[in-house]
Amino acid sequence: MRPGRPDARALIAAVLDPGTWRSWDSPPADPAEPGSDYAAELAAARARSGYDESVITGEGLLDGRRVAVVACEFSFLAGSIGLAAAERLTAAVERATAERLPLLAAPASGGTRMQEGALAFTQMVKITAAVAAHRAAGLPYVVYLRHPTTGGVFASWGSLGHVTAAEPGALIGFLGPRVFESLHGYPFPEGVQVAENLFAHGLVDAVVSAEDARQIAIRALAVLCAPREGLDPGPEPDGSVPAVGAWEAITRSRRDDRPGVRELLRSGARDVTPLNGTGTGENDPGLLLALARFGAAPAVVLGQDRYRQRSVAPLGPAGLRVARRGMRLASDLGLPLVTVIDTAGAALSKAAEEGGLAAEIARCLADLVMLDAPTVCLLLGEGAGGAALALLPADRVLAAQHAWLSPLPPEGASAILYRSVDFAPEIAAAQGVRSTDLRRDGIVDRIVPESPDAAYEPEEFCRRVGAVLEYEIARLLGGDPADRLTARLARYRRLGL
Ligand SMILES: CC(=O)SCCNC(=O)CCNC(=O)[C@H](O)C(C)(C)COP(=O)(O)OP(=O)(O)OC[C@H]1O[C@@H](n2cnc3c(N)ncnc32)[C@H](O)[C@@H]1OP(=O)(O)O
């Protein structure tokens, strides 16, 4: 065992419920020519490491839930993957799929085993196919990248998790740095192939120790494996509210102390697992992606974080790509999706234009309106412009009492019509932007009351919203999935008629 880093068995013992591990492994086939150097290396690796191959597989309980586990052992020929290890891995993933088990993977590897060459290299395909079939069966795949994870392991089953965490300080990269240096004659830049840098670039969801990995996996599976059937919606929530002036609603929605999506998750949800970035090298502080439960109802939540849009950066195209990751996740796992709109408008900049802002809004609209998962949109506060519309077209649309939706901020509309921002209140009143207007026009289905303003009662308001979300999700899950898309498309086709 390397100092401070658990080997495969110690990691499994730290993550699973005590005494529940059961190996699935039988003795591996020996790919080495008897008497060859490689045969001697394998024998030495077995004697030195106490493992019979670089991968172990099996099952156990995680907080009482049956799970399949595959893990690399780095002390066995650097956790490298040859034919025997690939076969063991693939068989375990296939068994997890057949038995409908969630799969936890813990790679740590130098990649393809160099002694076995091209045939070992192509095992990446076999392993990836097995993982893709597991995912296609709607089963959760959670990955914990350990030190070091490189090459063909990082570039196949290490990078396909629905949720991915990494070990603090772990070297995680495509080509090993000493190989790079030998090939190029100069060192690979420092601080790049490090777990924390991957987090900063939205490539992993969390950087956590082995002990904390257990809690992350428990929380994530509480959502990913939550029952989708038989949820009780309970009594219909009260949605009656008095009409307030448009400008008053807008002013209230902009208060600094108005609860946003983070407060909603803190006070109105449970089992929250924040996810991070697109998984493809981008992140956006203005878009929060998480797994969570509202009461018993599981959901992928993607929400516009108004405070971070104000304090860090306005929502850009990367944020919408994070949102689309959330949509794919919901679709892949058959999880309900909750979108939360709270934005003063998207980034207006060279970078946003060149990063494809308009096209990303279009793709969000297209993905969301066609999504084959139940969808609920919550208009929480400000709803200005295309970035708001991008998260709107759900099966059910809820609005907080003082939330609003308009093609651009009322000041912008005033500037278009009157070349001055001074007519914003009049324009807002004329444009039908209030929650009550939106309900009248068939854009919003239900209003969540504020009494009299969410800023005065943030926790109670968030709990109220959480209860309404549970009600709506439970009702959607209770309906016929085949009718859902038809009803959604008909609803948006009818708008304005
Ligand atoms: C498609 C593909 O996967 S191609 C392969 C791409 N893989 C890589 O680029 C990573 C290559 N490996 C490395 O860069 C380093 O070994 C690291 C970063 C993984 C680990 O570094 P360190 O912890 O310093 O360990 P070190 O480099 O000493 O490796 C330990 C042993 O594993 C061996 N080893 C490492 N990777 C592999 C591998 N892929 N196949 C076979 N043996 C390997 C090393 O040769 C070394 O053997 P030795 O102790 O007999 O000298």
PDB file of N, CA and C and ligand atoms in Angstrom, residues 2 41 48 74 76-81 109-115 121 124 147-155 171 173-180, ligand 1:
ATOM      1  N   ARG A   2       0.585   2.237  -0.871  1.00  0.00           N
ATOM      2  CA  ARG A   2       1.390   3.460  -0.892  1.00  0.00           C
ATOM      3  C   ARG A   2       0.982   4.366   0.255  1.00  0.00           C
ATOM      4  N   GLU A  41       7.648 -11.711 -14.464  1.00  0.00           N
ATOM      5  CA  GLU A  41       7.125 -10.439 -13.904  1.00  0.00           C
ATOM      6  C   GLU A  41       5.772 -10.649 -13.242  1.00  0.00           C
ATOM      7  N   ARG A  48       4.602 -10.129  -4.689  1.00  0.00           N
ATOM      8  CA  ARG A  48       4.870  -8.858  -4.020  1.00  0.00           C
ATOM      9  C   ARG A  48       3.573  -8.172  -3.562  1.00  0.00           C
ATOM     10  N   PHE A  74      -2.859  -0.866  -7.936  1.00  0.00           N
ATOM     11  CA  PHE A  74      -1.703  -0.279  -8.617  1.00  0.00           C
ATOM     12  C   PHE A  74      -0.415  -1.067  -8.355  1.00  0.00           C
ATOM     13  N   PHE A  76       0.087  -4.048  -8.481  1.00  0.00           N
ATOM     14  CA  PHE A  76       0.221  -5.164  -9.425  1.00  0.00           C
ATOM     15  C   PHE A  76       0.472  -4.590 -10.815  1.00  0.00           C
ATOM     16  N   LEU A  77       1.723  -4.537 -11.225  1.00  0.00           N
ATOM     17  CA  LEU A  77       2.127  -4.022 -12.545  1.00  0.00           C
ATOM     18  C   LEU A  77       1.414  -2.723 -12.893  1.00  0.00           C
ATOM     19  N   ALA A  78       1.425  -1.812 -11.920  1.00  0.00           N
ATOM     20  CA  ALA A  78       0.873  -0.449 -12.097  1.00  0.00           C
ATOM     21  C   ALA A  78      -0.606  -0.456 -12.475  1.00  0.00           C
ATOM     22  N   GLY A  79      -1.348  -1.456 -12.004  1.00  0.00           N
ATOM     23  CA  GLY A  79      -2.789  -1.490 -12.323  1.00  0.00           C
ATOM     24  C   GLY A  79      -3.039  -1.569 -13.819  1.00  0.00           C
ATOM     25  N   SER A  80      -2.045  -2.013 -14.563  1.00  0.00           N
ATOM     26  CA  SER A  80      -2.175  -2.002 -16.033  1.00  0.00           C
ATOM     27  C   SER A  80      -3.154  -3.094 -16.481  1.00  0.00           C
ATOM     28  N   ILE A  81      -3.769  -2.830 -17.662  1.00  0.00           N
ATOM     29  CA  ILE A  81      -4.838  -3.707 -18.137  1.00  0.00           C
ATOM     30  C   ILE A  81      -4.349  -4.538 -19.316  1.00  0.00           C
ATOM     31  N   SER A 109      -4.240   3.327 -12.545  1.00  0.00           N
ATOM     32  CA  SER A 109      -3.612   2.487 -13.567  1.00  0.00           C
ATOM     33  C   SER A 109      -2.647   3.250 -14.462  1.00  0.00           C
ATOM     34  N   GLY A 110      -1.624   2.516 -14.912  1.00  0.00           N
ATOM     35  CA  GLY A 110      -0.720   3.036 -15.940  1.00  0.00           C
ATOM     36  C   GLY A 110      -1.275   2.813 -17.333  1.00  0.00           C
ATOM     37  N   GLY A 111      -2.516   2.315 -17.439  1.00  0.00           N
ATOM     38  CA  GLY A 111      -3.156   2.144 -18.753  1.00  0.00           C
ATOM     39  C   GLY A 111      -2.959   0.734 -19.290  1.00  0.00           C
ATOM     40  N   THR A 112      -2.920   0.642 -20.592  1.00  0.00           N
ATOM     41  CA  THR A 112      -2.733  -0.654 -21.250  1.00  0.00           C
ATOM     42  C   THR A 112      -1.426  -1.306 -20.807  1.00  0.00           C
ATOM     43  N   ARG A 113      -1.460  -2.626 -20.579  1.00  0.00           N
ATOM     44  CA  ARG A 113      -0.229  -3.312 -20.145  1.00  0.00           C
ATOM     45  C   ARG A 113       0.723  -3.469 -21.331  1.00  0.00           C
ATOM     46  N   MET A 114       1.853  -2.801 -21.228  1.00  0.00           N
ATOM     47  CA  MET A 114       2.791  -2.743 -22.349  1.00  0.00           C
ATOM     48  C   MET A 114       3.276  -4.123 -22.769  1.00  0.00           C
ATOM     49  N   GLN A 115       3.399  -5.055 -21.840  1.00  0.00           N
ATOM     50  CA  GLN A 115       3.892  -6.394 -22.177  1.00  0.00           C
ATOM     51  C   GLN A 115       2.945  -7.127 -23.118  1.00  0.00           C
ATOM     52  N   PHE A 121      -4.342  -3.343 -25.897  1.00  0.00           N
ATOM     53  CA  PHE A 121      -4.818  -1.987 -26.218  1.00  0.00           C
ATOM     54  C   PHE A 121      -6.300  -2.008 -26.622  1.00  0.00           C
ATOM     55  N   MET A 124      -9.797  -1.945 -24.445  1.00  0.00           N
ATOM     56  CA  MET A 124     -10.553  -0.737 -24.089  1.00  0.00           C
ATOM     57  C   MET A 124     -11.942  -0.741 -24.723  1.00  0.00           C
ATOM     58  N   HIS A 147      -5.112   7.808  -7.529  1.00  0.00           N
ATOM     59  CA  HIS A 147      -3.749   8.097  -7.963  1.00  0.00           C
ATOM     60  C   HIS A 147      -3.018   6.819  -8.332  1.00  0.00           C
ATOM     61  N   PRO A 148      -2.351   6.751  -9.460  1.00  0.00           N
ATOM     62  CA  PRO A 148      -2.517   7.593 -10.648  1.00  0.00           C
ATOM     63  C   PRO A 148      -3.467   6.890 -11.617  1.00  0.00           C
ATOM     64  N   THR A 149      -4.214   7.636 -12.395  1.00  0.00           N
ATOM     65  CA  THR A 149      -5.047   7.026 -13.446  1.00  0.00           C
ATOM     66  C   THR A 149      -4.662   7.665 -14.774  1.00  0.00           C
ATOM     67  N   THR A 150      -4.220   6.826 -15.702  1.00  0.00           N
ATOM     68  CA  THR A 150      -3.677   7.359 -16.961  1.00  0.00           C
ATOM     69  C   THR A 150      -4.133   6.506 -18.146  1.00  0.00           C
ATOM     70  N   GLY A 151      -3.737   6.973 -19.311  1.00  0.00           N
ATOM     71  CA  GLY A 151      -3.826   6.208 -20.555  1.00  0.00           C
ATOM     72  C   GLY A 151      -5.198   5.643 -20.847  1.00  0.00           C
ATOM     73  N   GLY A 152      -5.180   4.399 -21.297  1.00  0.00           N
ATOM     74  CA  GLY A 152      -6.399   3.765 -21.782  1.00  0.00           C
ATOM     75  C   GLY A 152      -7.451   3.537 -20.715  1.00  0.00           C
ATOM     76  N   VAL A 153      -7.087   3.571 -19.464  1.00  0.00           N
ATOM     77  CA  VAL A 153      -8.090   3.428 -18.407  1.00  0.00           C
ATOM     78  C   VAL A 153      -8.834   4.748 -18.225  1.00  0.00           C
ATOM     79  N   PHE A 154      -8.067   5.842 -18.174  1.00  0.00           N
ATOM     80  CA  PHE A 154      -8.695   7.164 -18.078  1.00  0.00           C
ATOM     81  C   PHE A 154      -9.539   7.425 -19.336  1.00  0.00           C
ATOM     82  N   ALA A 155      -9.026   6.938 -20.471  1.00  0.00           N
ATOM     83  CA  ALA A 155      -9.708   7.224 -21.747  1.00  0.00           C
ATOM     84  C   ALA A 155     -10.767   6.182 -22.081  1.00  0.00           C
ATOM     85  N   LEU A 171      -2.631  12.042  -9.495  1.00  0.00           N
ATOM     86  CA  LEU A 171      -2.206  12.296 -10.869  1.00  0.00           C
ATOM     87  C   LEU A 171      -3.228  11.612 -11.774  1.00  0.00           C
ATOM     88  N   GLY A 173      -4.287  11.706 -15.854  1.00  0.00           N
ATOM     89  CA  GLY A 173      -3.966  12.321 -17.139  1.00  0.00           C
ATOM     90  C   GLY A 173      -3.952  11.293 -18.245  1.00  0.00           C
ATOM     91  N   PHE A 174      -3.806  11.775 -19.437  1.00  0.00           N
ATOM     92  CA  PHE A 174      -3.857  10.894 -20.606  1.00  0.00           C
ATOM     93  C   PHE A 174      -2.521  10.172 -20.770  1.00  0.00           C
ATOM     94  N   LEU A 175      -1.451  10.906 -21.073  1.00  0.00           N
ATOM     95  CA  LEU A 175      -0.130  10.268 -21.186  1.00  0.00           C
ATOM     96  C   LEU A 175       0.642  10.528 -19.899  1.00  0.00           C
ATOM     97  N   GLY A 176       1.250   9.502 -19.333  1.00  0.00           N
ATOM     98  CA  GLY A 176       2.026   9.656 -18.106  1.00  0.00           C
ATOM     99  C   GLY A 176       3.115  10.716 -18.276  1.00  0.00           C
ATOM    100  N   PRO A 177       3.373  11.534 -17.249  1.00  0.00           N
ATOM    101  CA  PRO A 177       4.314  12.645 -17.407  1.00  0.00           C
ATOM    102  C   PRO A 177       5.749  12.193 -17.680  1.00  0.00           C
ATOM    103  N   ARG A 178       6.150  11.038 -17.095  1.00  0.00           N
ATOM    104  CA  ARG A 178       7.544  10.638 -17.361  1.00  0.00           C
ATOM    105  C   ARG A 178       7.694  10.103 -18.787  1.00  0.00           C
ATOM    106  N   VAL A 179       6.605   9.564 -19.330  1.00  0.00           N
ATOM    107  CA  VAL A 179       6.634   9.110 -20.720  1.00  0.00           C
ATOM    108  C   VAL A 179       6.717  10.341 -21.633  1.00  0.00           C
ATOM    109  N   PHE A 180       5.929  11.344 -21.317  1.00  0.00           N
ATOM    110  CA  PHE A 180       5.957  12.590 -22.100  1.00  0.00           C
ATOM    111  C   PHE A 180       7.373  13.159 -22.128  1.00  0.00           C
TER     112      PHE A 180
HETATM  113  C1  LIG B   1      -3.687   3.153 -24.450  1.00  0.00           C
HETATM  114  C2  LIG B   1      -2.687   3.215 -23.303  1.00  0.00           C
HETATM  115  O1  LIG B   1      -3.093   3.056 -22.176  1.00  0.00           O
HETATM  116  S1  LIG B   1      -1.046   3.480 -23.622  1.00  0.00           S
HETATM  117  C3  LIG B   1      -0.285   3.652 -22.017  1.00  0.00           C
HETATM  118  C4  LIG B   1      -0.467   5.040 -21.536  1.00  0.00           C
HETATM  119  N1  LIG B   1      -0.002   5.059 -20.201  1.00  0.00           N
HETATM  120  C5  LIG B   1       0.838   5.988 -19.736  1.00  0.00           C
HETATM  121  O2  LIG B   1       1.239   6.888 -20.427  1.00  0.00           O
HETATM  122  C6  LIG B   1       1.247   5.875 -18.285  1.00  0.00           C
HETATM  123  C7  LIG B   1       2.601   5.187 -18.171  1.00  0.00           C
HETATM  124  N2  LIG B   1       3.016   5.104 -16.802  1.00  0.00           N
HETATM  125  C8  LIG B   1       3.460   6.202 -16.112  1.00  0.00           C
HETATM  126  O3  LIG B   1       3.576   7.290 -16.621  1.00  0.00           O
HETATM  127  C9  LIG B   1       3.797   6.016 -14.688  1.00  0.00           C
HETATM  128  O4  LIG B   1       4.111   4.649 -14.508  1.00  0.00           O
HETATM  129  C10 LIG B   1       2.655   6.402 -13.733  1.00  0.00           C
HETATM  130  C11 LIG B   1       2.421   7.886 -13.802  1.00  0.00           C
HETATM  131  C12 LIG B   1       1.354   5.675 -14.115  1.00  0.00           C
HETATM  132  C13 LIG B   1       3.008   5.981 -12.319  1.00  0.00           C
HETATM  133  O5  LIG B   1       4.214   6.552 -11.945  1.00  0.00           O
HETATM  134  P1  LIG B   1       5.002   6.019 -10.664  1.00  0.00           P
HETATM  135  O6  LIG B   1       4.060   5.940  -9.514  1.00  0.00           O
HETATM  136  O7  LIG B   1       6.215   6.850 -10.550  1.00  0.00           O
HETATM  137  O8  LIG B   1       5.358   4.507 -10.981  1.00  0.00           O
HETATM  138  P2  LIG B   1       6.417   3.961 -12.018  1.00  0.00           P
HETATM  139  O9  LIG B   1       6.491   4.797 -13.224  1.00  0.00           O
HETATM  140  O10 LIG B   1       7.675   3.659 -11.288  1.00  0.00           O
HETATM  141  O11 LIG B   1       5.682   2.605 -12.431  1.00  0.00           O
HETATM  142  C14 LIG B   1       5.641   1.473 -11.575  1.00  0.00           C
HETATM  143  C15 LIG B   1       5.957   0.258 -12.415  1.00  0.00           C
HETATM  144  O12 LIG B   1       4.842   0.025 -13.272  1.00  0.00           O
HETATM  145  C16 LIG B   1       5.285  -0.104 -14.602  1.00  0.00           C
HETATM  146  N3  LIG B   1       4.250   0.405 -15.496  1.00  0.00           N
HETATM  147  C17 LIG B   1       3.697   1.651 -15.484  1.00  0.00           C
HETATM  148  N4  LIG B   1       2.777   1.732 -16.449  1.00  0.00           N
HETATM  149  C18 LIG B   1       2.735   0.529 -17.048  1.00  0.00           C
HETATM  150  C19 LIG B   1       1.990  -0.008 -18.123  1.00  0.00           C
HETATM  151  N5  LIG B   1       1.069   0.717 -18.773  1.00  0.00           N
HETATM  152  N6  LIG B   1       2.236  -1.292 -18.493  1.00  0.00           N
HETATM  153  C20 LIG B   1       3.131  -2.021 -17.852  1.00  0.00           C
HETATM  154  N7  LIG B   1       3.850  -1.578 -16.821  1.00  0.00           N
HETATM  155  C21 LIG B   1       3.671  -0.316 -16.443  1.00  0.00           C
HETATM  156  C22 LIG B   1       6.550   0.729 -14.648  1.00  0.00           C
HETATM  157  O13 LIG B   1       7.364   0.350 -15.741  1.00  0.00           O
HETATM  158  C23 LIG B   1       7.170   0.433 -13.304  1.00  0.00           C
HETATM  159  O14 LIG B   1       7.786  -0.840 -13.403  1.00  0.00           O
HETATM  160  P3  LIG B   1       9.147  -1.121 -12.573  1.00  0.00           P
HETATM  161  O15 LIG B   1       8.792  -0.899 -11.135  1.00  0.00           O
HETATM  162  O16 LIG B   1       9.445  -2.538 -12.922  1.00  0.00           O
HETATM  163  O17 LIG B   1      10.130  -0.131 -13.080  1.00  0.00           O
END
